[in-house]
Amino acid sequence: MIGPSGSGKSTLGALIAGIDRPTSGSLVVDGTRIDRMKVDRLASWRGQNVGIVFQDFHLLPTLTAAENVELAIELSGSGAGRRLRRSAARSALERVGLGGFARKLPAQMSGGEQQRVGIARAMVTQPPLVVADEPTGALDQANGHAVFEILTGLAETGSTVVFITHDLALAAAADRTVSMIDGRVASVAVRGGA
């Protein structure tokens, strides 16, 4: 999703992820009507179906990288034991190139490293939907492209990735680009014209 600041990209992303609720209309995500779900059911649905990558990381500062990633598994309600959660978290950190960072606290990492921990947290449960809201906005170009490549890899393994960005070069690499203006979808472009 692209569009100027204030166009509604982040709001739409929060709605799709089940973080916010619409004030009118209905909200259907992958065939599931989520706008009518009770708060606890919506939280459960989100934990099982959505990975979220935030622009400002949202890592818990007192938890290590591995513990931040493990938290997503706990919140998914999978019932995975401690050993399985730890193994999955380390594997996710390795996938984003941070295998040696499991015991580091967020304050001991650069912005790009923290963002990759956030991506590991979003993908550790292999959710069908990943919503990434300006995940490259606070990063330099090299780290931004590395983050985009990781998210592209998720899309190639079957997750739907909603990537909210101001970076038109990154948007041009997407399968579908949704342009927003004033809270409305202005256009949809499909790469290859299909």
Short mmCIF file of C-alpha atoms in Angstrom, two decimals:
data_model
loop_
_atom_site.label_atom_id
_atom_site.label_comp_id
_atom_site.label_asym_id
_atom_site.label_seq_id
_atom_site.Cartn_x
_atom_site.Cartn_y
_atom_site.Cartn_z
CA MET A 1 0.00 0.00 0.00
CA ILE A 2 1.28 3.41 -0.94
CA GLY A 3 0.01 6.92 -0.54
CA PRO A 4 0.81 10.24 1.11
CA SER A 5 0.95 10.66 4.87
CA GLY A 6 -2.55 10.73 6.30
CA SER A 7 -4.07 8.82 3.39
CA GLY A 8 -5.23 5.95 5.60
CA LYS A 9 -2.59 3.29 4.88
CA SER A 10 -1.76 2.59 8.52
CA THR A 11 -5.42 2.68 9.50
CA LEU A 12 -6.30 0.13 6.82
CA GLY A 13 -3.36 -2.02 7.90
CA ALA A 14 -4.51 -1.90 11.54
CA LEU A 15 -8.03 -2.86 10.45
CA ILE A 16 -6.80 -5.79 8.35
CA ALA A 17 -4.64 -6.98 11.27
CA GLY A 18 -7.54 -6.80 13.69
CA ILE A 19 -5.87 -4.15 15.84
CA ASP A 20 -8.57 -1.54 15.15
CA ARG A 21 -12.28 -1.92 14.48
CA PRO A 22 -14.25 -0.15 11.76
CA THR A 23 -16.87 2.38 12.85
CA SER A 24 -19.19 1.25 10.05
CA GLY A 25 -19.42 -1.36 7.35
CA SER A 26 -17.99 -4.85 7.59
CA LEU A 27 -14.46 -6.24 7.65
CA VAL A 28 -13.77 -9.65 6.11
CA VAL A 29 -10.24 -11.06 6.11
CA ASP A 30 -9.66 -14.30 4.19
CA GLY A 31 -13.35 -15.15 4.39
CA THR A 32 -13.64 -14.42 8.12
CA ARG A 33 -15.77 -11.53 9.30
CA ILE A 34 -13.64 -10.03 12.06
CA ASP A 35 -15.53 -6.80 12.79
CA ARG A 36 -18.18 -8.67 14.79
CA MET A 37 -15.78 -10.75 16.88
CA LYS A 38 -15.69 -10.23 20.62
CA VAL A 39 -12.38 -8.83 21.92
CA ASP A 40 -11.05 -12.16 23.26
CA ARG A 41 -11.99 -14.05 20.07
CA LEU A 42 -10.42 -11.34 17.91
CA ALA A 43 -7.19 -11.52 19.95
CA SER A 44 -7.15 -15.30 19.47
CA TRP A 45 -7.81 -14.96 15.73
CA ARG A 46 -5.02 -12.37 15.42
CA GLY A 47 -2.57 -14.58 17.35
CA GLN A 48 -3.29 -17.53 15.08
CA ASN A 49 -3.50 -15.72 11.74
CA VAL A 50 -1.58 -12.45 11.71
CA GLY A 51 2.04 -11.43 12.07
CA ILE A 52 2.60 -7.71 12.54
CA VAL A 53 5.79 -5.78 11.79
CA PHE A 54 5.77 -2.26 13.23
CA GLN A 55 7.83 0.69 12.03
CA ASP A 56 9.08 1.39 15.55
CA PHE A 57 9.75 -2.28 16.35
CA HIS A 58 7.58 -2.65 19.51
CA LEU A 59 10.08 -4.99 21.16
CA LEU A 60 9.75 -5.38 24.90
CA PRO A 61 12.95 -3.78 26.27
CA THR A 62 13.42 -6.21 29.19
CA LEU A 63 13.16 -9.33 27.01
CA THR A 64 15.96 -10.75 24.89
CA ALA A 65 15.57 -11.10 21.14
CA ALA A 66 14.62 -14.77 21.56
CA GLU A 67 12.13 -13.99 24.33
CA ASN A 68 10.48 -11.30 22.19
CA VAL A 69 10.04 -13.85 19.41
CA GLU A 70 8.85 -16.57 21.81
CA LEU A 71 6.14 -14.24 23.06
CA ALA A 72 4.41 -14.42 19.67
CA ILE A 73 4.24 -18.20 19.98
CA GLU A 74 2.75 -17.92 23.46
CA LEU A 75 0.15 -15.43 22.27
CA SER A 76 -0.80 -17.65 19.33
CA GLY A 77 -2.35 -20.13 21.74
CA SER A 78 -0.52 -23.04 20.13
CA GLY A 79 0.23 -24.64 23.49
CA ALA A 80 3.85 -25.19 22.46
CA GLY A 81 6.13 -26.03 25.38
CA ARG A 82 9.12 -23.93 26.41
CA ARG A 83 11.66 -26.08 24.55
CA LEU A 84 9.68 -25.95 21.30
CA ARG A 85 9.12 -22.18 21.64
CA ARG A 86 12.83 -21.61 22.25
CA SER A 87 13.81 -23.74 19.25
CA ALA A 88 11.30 -22.01 16.95
CA ALA A 89 12.46 -18.56 18.12
CA ARG A 90 16.11 -19.38 17.44
CA SER A 91 15.21 -20.76 14.02
CA ALA A 92 13.25 -17.60 13.15
CA LEU A 93 16.18 -15.43 14.29
CA GLU A 94 18.52 -17.47 12.07
CA ARG A 95 16.18 -16.93 9.09
CA VAL A 96 16.57 -13.16 9.48
CA GLY A 97 20.35 -13.40 9.92
CA LEU A 98 20.40 -12.92 13.70
CA GLY A 99 21.21 -16.41 14.94
CA GLY A 100 23.84 -15.04 17.31
CA PHE A 101 21.55 -12.38 18.80
CA ALA A 102 19.18 -14.59 20.82
CA ARG A 103 20.38 -13.31 24.20
CA LYS A 104 20.73 -9.65 23.28
CA LEU A 105 18.35 -7.03 24.62
CA PRO A 106 16.84 -4.51 22.18
CA ALA A 107 19.07 -1.72 23.56
CA GLN A 108 22.10 -3.78 22.50
CA MET A 109 20.97 -3.88 18.85
CA SER A 110 20.88 -1.42 15.97
CA GLY A 111 17.60 -0.29 14.44
CA GLY A 112 18.00 -2.71 11.54
CA GLU A 113 18.69 -5.59 13.93
CA GLN A 114 15.65 -4.71 16.05
CA GLN A 115 13.48 -4.59 12.94
CA ARG A 116 14.69 -8.04 11.91
CA VAL A 117 13.79 -9.33 15.40
CA GLY A 118 10.35 -7.83 14.79
CA ILE A 119 10.13 -9.73 11.50
CA ALA A 120 11.24 -12.95 13.20
CA ARG A 121 8.49 -12.40 15.77
CA ALA A 122 5.92 -11.81 13.01
CA MET A 123 6.86 -14.92 11.05
CA VAL A 124 7.66 -17.43 13.81
CA THR A 125 4.13 -18.86 13.84
CA GLN A 126 4.02 -18.98 10.03
CA PRO A 127 0.87 -16.87 9.87
CA PRO A 128 -1.15 -16.71 6.66
CA LEU A 129 -1.12 -12.89 6.87
CA VAL A 130 1.72 -10.50 7.69
CA VAL A 131 1.01 -6.77 7.95
CA ALA A 132 4.17 -4.65 7.80
CA ASP A 133 3.54 -0.97 8.51
CA GLU A 134 6.44 1.15 7.21
CA PRO A 135 8.97 -1.46 8.37
CA THR A 136 11.77 0.24 6.44
CA GLY A 137 10.88 3.84 7.32
CA ALA A 138 13.42 4.21 10.14
CA LEU A 139 16.19 2.25 8.41
CA ASP A 140 19.00 3.16 6.06
CA GLN A 141 18.69 2.00 2.46
CA ALA A 142 20.77 -1.19 2.86
CA ASN A 143 18.84 -2.35 5.94
CA GLY A 144 15.56 -1.31 4.33
CA HIS A 145 16.22 -3.48 1.30
CA ALA A 146 17.32 -6.39 3.52
CA VAL A 147 14.04 -6.16 5.45
CA PHE A 148 12.08 -6.02 2.18
CA GLU A 149 13.88 -9.14 0.92
CA ILE A 150 12.96 -11.04 4.09
CA LEU A 151 9.31 -10.03 3.71
CA THR A 152 9.37 -11.00 0.03
CA GLY A 153 10.66 -14.39 1.11
CA LEU A 154 7.64 -14.78 3.39
CA ALA A 155 5.33 -14.08 0.47
CA GLU A 156 7.15 -16.72 -1.57
CA THR A 157 6.49 -19.32 1.16
CA GLY A 158 2.73 -18.73 1.16
CA SER A 159 2.02 -15.83 3.50
CA THR A 160 0.14 -12.83 2.22
CA VAL A 161 2.28 -9.81 3.04
CA VAL A 162 0.68 -6.38 3.21
CA PHE A 163 3.59 -3.94 2.97
CA ILE A 164 2.79 -0.31 3.79
CA THR A 165 5.46 2.04 2.46
CA HIS A 166 6.36 5.44 1.08
CA ASP A 167 9.21 3.88 -0.92
CA LEU A 168 7.97 3.69 -4.50
CA ALA A 169 10.94 1.54 -5.58
CA LEU A 170 9.98 -1.12 -3.03
CA ALA A 171 6.31 -0.84 -3.96
CA ALA A 172 7.18 -1.39 -7.62
CA ALA A 173 8.53 -4.84 -6.73
CA ALA A 174 5.20 -5.96 -5.22
CA ASP A 175 2.75 -8.24 -7.00
CA ARG A 176 -0.04 -5.73 -6.38
CA THR A 177 0.11 -2.05 -5.45
CA VAL A 178 -2.81 -0.35 -3.76
CA SER A 179 -2.66 3.46 -3.84
CA MET A 180 -4.61 5.32 -1.17
CA ILE A 181 -5.72 8.96 -1.04
CA ASP A 182 -7.91 10.59 1.62
CA GLY A 183 -8.91 7.32 3.26
CA ARG A 184 -9.95 5.63 0.04
CA VAL A 185 -8.39 3.21 -2.41
CA ALA A 186 -7.52 5.35 -5.42
CA SER A 187 -6.12 2.58 -7.64
CA VAL A 188 -4.92 -1.00 -7.71
CA ALA A 189 -2.11 -2.04 -10.03
CA VAL A 190 -1.22 -5.67 -10.60
CA ARG A 191 2.31 -6.42 -11.76
CA GLY A 192 2.19 -8.08 -15.14
CA GLY A 193 -1.25 -6.60 -15.76
CA ALA A 194 -3.14 -9.71 -14.54
#
